[in-house]
mmCIF file of N, CA and C in Angstrom:
data_model
loop_
_atom_site.group_PDB
_atom_site.id
_atom_site.type_symbol
_atom_site.label_atom_id
_atom_site.label_comp_id
_atom_site.label_asym_id
_atom_site.label_seq_id
_atom_site.Cartn_x
_atom_site.Cartn_y
_atom_site.Cartn_z
ATOM 1 N N MET N 1 183.134 141.745 119.556
ATOM 2 C CA MET N 1 182.907 140.305 119.575
ATOM 3 C C MET N 1 181.516 140.055 120.131
ATOM 4 N N SER N 2 180.830 139.106 119.561
ATOM 5 C CA SER N 2 179.486 138.803 120.028
ATOM 6 C C SER N 2 179.555 138.124 121.391
ATOM 7 N N ARG N 3 178.398 138.040 122.020
ATOM 8 C CA ARG N 3 178.379 137.401 123.337
ATOM 9 C C ARG N 3 178.654 135.900 123.241
ATOM 10 N N PHE N 4 178.561 135.325 122.061
ATOM 11 C CA PHE N 4 178.842 133.906 121.882
ATOM 12 C C PHE N 4 180.317 133.635 121.595
ATOM 13 N N GLY N 5 181.075 134.661 121.295
ATOM 14 C CA GLY N 5 182.479 134.512 120.908
ATOM 15 C C GLY N 5 183.312 133.708 121.885
ATOM 16 N N PRO N 6 183.329 134.084 123.173
ATOM 17 C CA PRO N 6 184.159 133.324 124.112
ATOM 18 C C PRO N 6 183.756 131.850 124.203
ATOM 19 N N GLY N 7 182.476 131.568 124.169
ATOM 20 C CA GLY N 7 182.015 130.175 124.226
ATOM 21 C C GLY N 7 182.430 129.393 123.006
ATOM 22 N N LEU N 8 182.338 130.027 121.841
ATOM 23 C CA LEU N 8 182.749 129.358 120.610
ATOM 24 C C LEU N 8 184.246 129.080 120.607
ATOM 25 N N ILE N 9 185.009 130.029 121.085
ATOM 26 C CA ILE N 9 186.457 129.850 121.145
ATOM 27 C C ILE N 9 186.802 128.719 122.103
ATOM 28 N N PHE N 10 186.149 128.694 123.268
ATOM 29 C CA PHE N 10 186.390 127.628 124.235
ATOM 30 C C PHE N 10 186.034 126.267 123.637
ATOM 31 N N GLY N 11 184.883 126.181 123.007
ATOM 32 C CA GLY N 11 184.442 124.933 122.391
ATOM 33 C C GLY N 11 185.420 124.453 121.335
ATOM 34 N N PHE N 12 185.890 125.378 120.515
ATOM 35 C CA PHE N 12 186.873 125.024 119.487
ATOM 36 C C PHE N 12 188.139 124.469 120.121
ATOM 37 N N CYS N 13 188.603 125.106 121.189
ATOM 38 C CA CYS N 13 189.827 124.653 121.860
ATOM 39 C C CYS N 13 189.663 123.251 122.448
ATOM 40 N N VAL N 14 188.514 123.008 123.065
ATOM 41 C CA VAL N 14 188.268 121.684 123.654
ATOM 42 C C VAL N 14 188.262 120.622 122.570
ATOM 43 N N PHE N 15 187.498 120.844 121.505
ATOM 44 C CA PHE N 15 187.408 119.847 120.450
ATOM 45 C C PHE N 15 188.722 119.682 119.702
ATOM 46 N N SER N 16 189.443 120.759 119.479
ATOM 47 C CA SER N 16 190.721 120.611 118.789
ATOM 48 C C SER N 16 191.720 119.865 119.667
ATOM 49 N N GLY N 17 191.620 120.036 120.981
ATOM 50 C CA GLY N 17 192.487 119.292 121.895
ATOM 51 C C GLY N 17 192.226 117.804 121.836
ATOM 52 N N VAL N 18 190.962 117.428 121.774
ATOM 53 C CA VAL N 18 190.602 116.012 121.683
ATOM 54 C C VAL N 18 191.111 115.424 120.375
ATOM 55 N N PHE N 19 190.877 116.121 119.274
ATOM 56 C CA PHE N 19 191.336 115.627 117.981
ATOM 57 C C PHE N 19 192.855 115.581 117.920
ATOM 58 N N SER N 20 193.520 116.549 118.514
ATOM 59 C CA SER N 20 194.980 116.552 118.538
ATOM 60 C C SER N 20 195.516 115.363 119.304
ATOM 61 N N ALA N 21 194.882 115.050 120.437
ATOM 62 C CA ALA N 21 195.331 113.913 121.250
ATOM 63 C C ALA N 21 195.212 112.616 120.460
ATOM 64 N N VAL N 22 194.125 112.452 119.738
ATOM 65 C CA VAL N 22 193.949 111.244 118.935
ATOM 66 C C VAL N 22 194.983 111.211 117.824
ATOM 67 N N ALA N 23 195.226 112.336 117.176
ATOM 68 C CA ALA N 23 196.217 112.395 116.101
ATOM 69 C C ALA N 23 197.611 112.093 116.633
ATOM 70 N N VAL N 24 197.954 112.649 117.794
ATOM 71 C CA VAL N 24 199.262 112.399 118.382
ATOM 72 C C VAL N 24 199.407 110.932 118.727
ATOM 73 N N SER N 25 198.342 110.321 119.247
ATOM 74 C CA SER N 25 198.439 108.903 119.602
ATOM 75 C C SER N 25 198.704 108.056 118.364
ATOM 76 N N GLN N 26 198.167 108.462 117.236
ATOM 77 C CA GLN N 26 198.408 107.714 116.009
ATOM 78 C C GLN N 26 199.834 107.932 115.523
ATOM 79 N N VAL N 27 200.347 109.144 115.644
ATOM 80 C CA VAL N 27 201.718 109.433 115.242
ATOM 81 C C VAL N 27 202.687 108.694 116.159
ATOM 82 N N ILE N 28 202.423 108.735 117.465
ATOM 83 C CA ILE N 28 203.279 108.058 118.426
ATOM 84 C C ILE N 28 203.159 106.556 118.244
ATOM 85 N N GLY N 29 202.008 106.100 117.780
ATOM 86 C CA GLY N 29 201.823 104.696 117.494
ATOM 87 C C GLY N 29 201.518 103.854 118.717
ATOM 88 N N LEU N 30 200.566 104.279 119.511
ATOM 89 C CA LEU N 30 200.162 103.450 120.634
ATOM 90 C C LEU N 30 199.640 102.124 120.113
ATOM 91 N N PRO N 31 200.089 101.050 120.689
ATOM 92 C CA PRO N 31 199.647 99.730 120.235
ATOM 93 C C PRO N 31 198.145 99.523 120.432
ATOM 94 N N GLU N 32 197.554 98.824 119.489
ATOM 95 C CA GLU N 32 196.149 98.445 119.636
ATOM 96 C C GLU N 32 196.084 97.311 120.644
ATOM 97 N N ALA N 33 195.406 97.546 121.733
ATOM 98 C CA ALA N 33 195.251 96.523 122.767
ATOM 99 C C ALA N 33 194.144 96.970 123.704
ATOM 100 N N ALA N 34 193.645 96.028 124.474
ATOM 101 C CA ALA N 34 192.614 96.348 125.462
ATOM 102 C C ALA N 34 193.142 97.424 126.402
ATOM 103 N N GLY N 35 192.365 98.475 126.572
ATOM 104 C CA GLY N 35 192.742 99.566 127.460
ATOM 105 C C GLY N 35 193.173 100.828 126.743
ATOM 106 N N LYS N 36 193.467 100.728 125.443
ATOM 107 C CA LYS N 36 193.938 101.911 124.706
ATOM 108 C C LYS N 36 192.900 103.030 124.741
ATOM 109 N N GLU N 37 191.645 102.699 124.525
ATOM 110 C CA GLU N 37 190.606 103.734 124.516
ATOM 111 C C GLU N 37 190.491 104.406 125.876
ATOM 112 N N GLN N 38 190.622 103.630 126.951
ATOM 113 C CA GLN N 38 190.561 104.210 128.289
ATOM 114 C C GLN N 38 191.745 105.137 128.527
ATOM 115 N N VAL N 39 192.925 104.746 128.048
ATOM 116 C CA VAL N 39 194.100 105.605 128.177
ATOM 117 C C VAL N 39 193.871 106.912 127.428
ATOM 118 N N LEU N 40 193.413 106.806 126.188
ATOM 119 C CA LEU N 40 193.162 108.013 125.401
ATOM 120 C C LEU N 40 192.120 108.901 126.068
ATOM 121 N N SER N 41 191.066 108.302 126.546
ATOM 122 C CA SER N 41 189.977 109.064 127.153
ATOM 123 C C SER N 41 190.392 109.726 128.459
ATOM 124 N N ALA N 42 191.011 108.977 129.339
ATOM 125 C CA ALA N 42 191.322 109.488 130.673
ATOM 126 C C ALA N 42 192.575 110.349 130.702
ATOM 127 N N CYS N 43 193.608 109.918 130.043
ATOM 128 C CA CYS N 43 194.914 110.558 130.192
ATOM 129 C C CYS N 43 195.066 111.832 129.374
ATOM 130 N N THR N 44 194.423 111.869 128.211
ATOM 131 C CA THR N 44 194.610 113.044 127.356
ATOM 132 C C THR N 44 193.675 114.198 127.718
ATOM 133 N N ARG N 45 192.919 114.042 128.769
ATOM 134 C CA ARG N 45 192.106 115.169 129.234
ATOM 135 C C ARG N 45 192.994 116.292 129.758
ATOM 136 N N CYS N 46 194.153 115.917 130.288
ATOM 137 C CA CYS N 46 195.020 116.910 130.924
ATOM 138 C C CYS N 46 196.362 117.110 130.236
ATOM 139 N N HIS N 47 196.825 116.113 129.501
ATOM 140 C CA HIS N 47 198.127 116.267 128.844
ATOM 141 C C HIS N 47 198.201 115.394 127.605
ATOM 142 N N GLY N 48 199.229 115.626 126.825
ATOM 143 C CA GLY N 48 199.393 114.911 125.573
ATOM 144 C C GLY N 48 199.997 113.532 125.764
ATOM 145 N N MET N 49 199.889 112.726 124.738
ATOM 146 C CA MET N 49 200.430 111.375 124.775
ATOM 147 C C MET N 49 201.950 111.384 124.913
ATOM 148 N N ASP N 50 202.585 112.444 124.451
ATOM 149 C CA ASP N 50 204.042 112.515 124.559
ATOM 150 C C ASP N 50 204.491 112.412 126.012
ATOM 151 N N VAL N 51 203.691 112.940 126.925
ATOM 152 C CA VAL N 51 204.011 112.858 128.349
ATOM 153 C C VAL N 51 203.941 111.410 128.819
ATOM 154 N N ILE N 52 202.963 110.683 128.312
ATOM 155 C CA ILE N 52 202.751 109.306 128.737
ATOM 156 C C ILE N 52 203.856 108.391 128.227
ATOM 157 N N VAL N 53 204.238 108.550 126.980
ATOM 158 C CA VAL N 53 205.218 107.639 126.378
ATOM 159 C C VAL N 53 206.665 108.067 126.616
ATOM 160 N N ALA N 54 206.871 109.209 127.233
ATOM 161 C CA ALA N 54 208.219 109.743 127.396
ATOM 162 C C ALA N 54 209.130 108.846 128.226
ATOM 163 N N GLN N 55 208.579 108.194 129.238
ATOM 164 C CA GLN N 55 209.418 107.386 130.110
ATOM 165 C C GLN N 55 208.749 106.048 130.404
ATOM 166 N N PRO N 56 209.295 104.969 129.868
ATOM 167 C CA PRO N 56 208.737 103.646 130.180
ATOM 168 C C PRO N 56 208.813 103.378 131.681
ATOM 169 N N ARG N 57 207.827 102.659 132.202
ATOM 170 C CA ARG N 57 207.770 102.386 133.630
ATOM 171 C C ARG N 57 207.355 100.938 133.876
ATOM 172 N N SER N 58 207.705 100.454 135.038
ATOM 173 C CA SER N 58 207.287 99.113 135.451
ATOM 174 C C SER N 58 205.806 99.149 135.829
ATOM 175 N N SER N 59 205.236 97.978 136.035
ATOM 176 C CA SER N 59 203.836 97.888 136.427
ATOM 177 C C SER N 59 203.576 98.649 137.728
ATOM 178 N N GLU N 60 204.452 98.489 138.691
ATOM 179 C CA GLU N 60 204.294 99.190 139.973
ATOM 180 C C GLU N 60 204.383 100.703 139.786
ATOM 181 N N GLN N 61 205.305 101.140 138.941
ATOM 182 C CA GLN N 61 205.449 102.577 138.684
ATOM 183 C C GLN N 61 204.222 103.131 137.975
ATOM 184 N N TRP N 62 203.673 102.381 136.991
ATOM 185 C CA TRP N 62 202.470 102.851 136.303
ATOM 186 C C TRP N 62 201.298 102.927 137.277
ATOM 187 N N ALA N 63 201.175 101.951 138.164
ATOM 188 C CA ALA N 63 200.093 101.988 139.157
ATOM 189 C C ALA N 63 200.227 103.239 140.031
ATOM 190 N N GLU N 64 201.457 103.570 140.407
ATOM 191 C CA GLU N 64 201.682 104.765 141.220
ATOM 192 C C GLU N 64 201.349 106.035 140.444
ATOM 193 N N VAL N 65 201.783 106.094 139.182
ATOM 194 C CA VAL N 65 201.505 107.277 138.353
ATOM 195 C C VAL N 65 199.994 107.482 138.193
ATOM 196 N N VAL N 66 199.280 106.413 137.884
ATOM 197 C CA VAL N 66 197.836 106.530 137.688
ATOM 198 C C VAL N 66 197.165 106.924 139.002
ATOM 199 N N SER N 67 197.634 106.404 140.120
ATOM 200 C CA SER N 67 197.090 106.786 141.419
ATOM 201 C C SER N 67 197.325 108.271 141.710
ATOM 202 N N VAL N 68 198.505 108.749 141.344
ATOM 203 C CA VAL N 68 198.804 110.181 141.522
ATOM 204 C C VAL N 68 197.865 111.021 140.661
ATOM 205 N N MET N 69 197.612 110.571 139.430
ATOM 206 C CA MET N 69 196.705 111.310 138.548
ATOM 207 C C MET N 69 195.292 111.348 139.134
ATOM 208 N N ILE N 70 194.882 110.275 139.774
ATOM 209 C CA ILE N 70 193.580 110.274 140.449
ATOM 210 C C ILE N 70 193.600 111.311 141.569
ATOM 211 N N GLY N 71 194.709 111.412 142.266
ATOM 212 C CA GLY N 71 194.862 112.436 143.301
ATOM 213 C C GLY N 71 194.800 113.845 142.747
ATOM 214 N N HIS N 72 195.146 113.995 141.464
ATOM 215 C CA HIS N 72 195.087 115.302 140.794
ATOM 216 C C HIS N 72 193.732 115.556 140.150
ATOM 217 N N GLY N 73 192.802 114.604 140.290
ATOM 218 C CA GLY N 73 191.454 114.844 139.784
ATOM 219 C C GLY N 73 190.956 113.916 138.703
ATOM 220 N N ALA N 74 191.784 112.994 138.225
ATOM 221 C CA ALA N 74 191.296 112.028 137.237
ATOM 222 C C ALA N 74 190.223 111.161 137.896
ATOM 223 N N VAL N 75 189.142 110.935 137.185
ATOM 224 C CA VAL N 75 188.041 110.144 137.719
ATOM 225 C C VAL N 75 187.985 108.827 136.955
ATOM 226 N N LEU N 76 188.250 107.728 137.667
ATOM 227 C CA LEU N 76 188.256 106.400 137.062
ATOM 228 C C LEU N 76 187.525 105.424 137.967
ATOM 229 N N THR N 77 186.836 104.496 137.350
ATOM 230 C CA THR N 77 186.279 103.386 138.114
ATOM 231 C C THR N 77 187.430 102.426 138.425
ATOM 232 N N ASP N 78 187.189 101.472 139.306
ATOM 233 C CA ASP N 78 188.216 100.473 139.596
ATOM 234 C C ASP N 78 188.575 99.679 138.346
ATOM 235 N N ALA N 79 187.563 99.363 137.540
ATOM 236 C CA ALA N 79 187.804 98.611 136.305
ATOM 237 C C ALA N 79 188.647 99.426 135.322
ATOM 238 N N GLU N 80 188.348 100.726 135.185
ATOM 239 C CA GLU N 80 189.133 101.584 134.285
ATOM 240 C C GLU N 80 190.571 101.705 134.780
ATOM 241 N N TYR N 81 190.725 101.860 136.087
ATOM 242 C CA TYR N 81 192.064 101.952 136.675
ATOM 243 C C TYR N 81 192.876 100.705 136.313
ATOM 244 N N SER N 82 192.296 99.545 136.545
ATOM 245 C CA SER N 82 192.994 98.280 136.255
ATOM 246 C C SER N 82 193.324 98.149 134.779
ATOM 247 N N LYS N 83 192.371 98.499 133.930
ATOM 248 C CA LYS N 83 192.579 98.369 132.486
ATOM 249 C C LYS N 83 193.687 99.310 132.013
ATOM 250 N N ILE N 84 193.701 100.532 132.531
ATOM 251 C CA ILE N 84 194.728 101.515 132.148
ATOM 252 C C ILE N 84 196.105 101.070 132.627
ATOM 253 N N VAL N 85 196.196 100.657 133.881
ATOM 254 C CA VAL N 85 197.489 100.205 134.412
ATOM 255 C C VAL N 85 197.972 98.979 133.650
ATOM 256 N N ASP N 86 197.076 98.049 133.354
ATOM 257 C CA ASP N 86 197.466 96.865 132.584
ATOM 258 C C ASP N 86 197.970 97.252 131.194
ATOM 259 N N TYR N 87 197.259 98.160 130.526
ATOM 260 C CA TYR N 87 197.667 98.595 129.187
ATOM 261 C C TYR N 87 199.046 99.250 129.226
ATOM 262 N N LEU N 88 199.225 100.194 130.134
ATOM 263 C CA LEU N 88 200.496 100.914 130.223
ATOM 264 C C LEU N 88 201.632 99.978 130.605
ATOM 265 N N SER N 89 201.369 99.069 131.543
ATOM 266 C CA SER N 89 202.397 98.128 131.997
ATOM 267 C C SER N 89 202.830 97.174 130.888
ATOM 268 N N THR N 90 201.885 96.792 130.067
ATOM 269 C CA THR N 90 202.170 95.854 128.987
ATOM 270 C C THR N 90 202.824 96.543 127.794
ATOM 271 N N ASN N 91 202.339 97.716 127.456
ATOM 272 C CA ASN N 91 202.756 98.368 126.209
ATOM 273 C C ASN N 91 203.786 99.472 126.361
ATOM 274 N N LEU N 92 203.928 99.996 127.555
ATOM 275 C CA LEU N 92 204.876 101.091 127.768
ATOM 276 C C LEU N 92 205.801 100.782 128.933
ATOM 277 N N ALA N 93 206.293 99.563 128.951
ATOM 278 C CA ALA N 93 207.246 99.121 129.963
ATOM 279 C C ALA N 93 208.666 99.287 129.431
ATOM 280 N N PRO N 94 209.638 99.325 130.325
ATOM 281 C CA PRO N 94 211.032 99.393 129.845
ATOM 282 C C PRO N 94 211.376 98.191 128.977
ATOM 283 N N LYS N 95 212.165 98.430 127.956
ATOM 284 C CA LYS N 95 212.598 97.345 127.071
ATOM 285 C C LYS N 95 213.625 96.488 127.797
ATOM 286 N N ASP N 96 213.542 95.206 127.550
ATOM 287 C CA ASP N 96 214.500 94.261 128.132
ATOM 288 C C ASP N 96 215.859 94.488 127.464
ATOM 289 N N PRO N 97 216.880 94.841 128.232
ATOM 290 C CA PRO N 97 218.196 95.119 127.616
ATOM 291 C C PRO N 97 218.797 93.901 126.913
ATOM 292 N N ALA N 98 218.374 92.708 127.295
ATOM 293 C CA ALA N 98 218.915 91.509 126.675
ATOM 294 C C ALA N 98 218.250 91.180 125.346
ATOM 295 N N GLY N 99 217.031 91.764 125.138
ATOM 296 C CA GLY N 99 216.315 91.336 123.951
ATOM 297 C C GLY N 99 216.122 92.391 122.969
#
């Protein structure tokens, strides 16, 4: 293997991961709304969208989850944090059992 082989393989894995995350988000059908791009950018760096949509959460729970992710190394501005929590709280909240 050439000396560039490991770098090329790493680069391919990174780019395929990004494209996979976008493809999964389209299959899962994340709603178009303010904050979606921030969710895709920040959250899919470490895991797939399936992890995010697996369990609906309240606004307080989403704020806690995003705070925990920051504790694990996610880097967000205050504005990005608010936008992500708002998006998740609005679009991935528990369904109202009455409706």
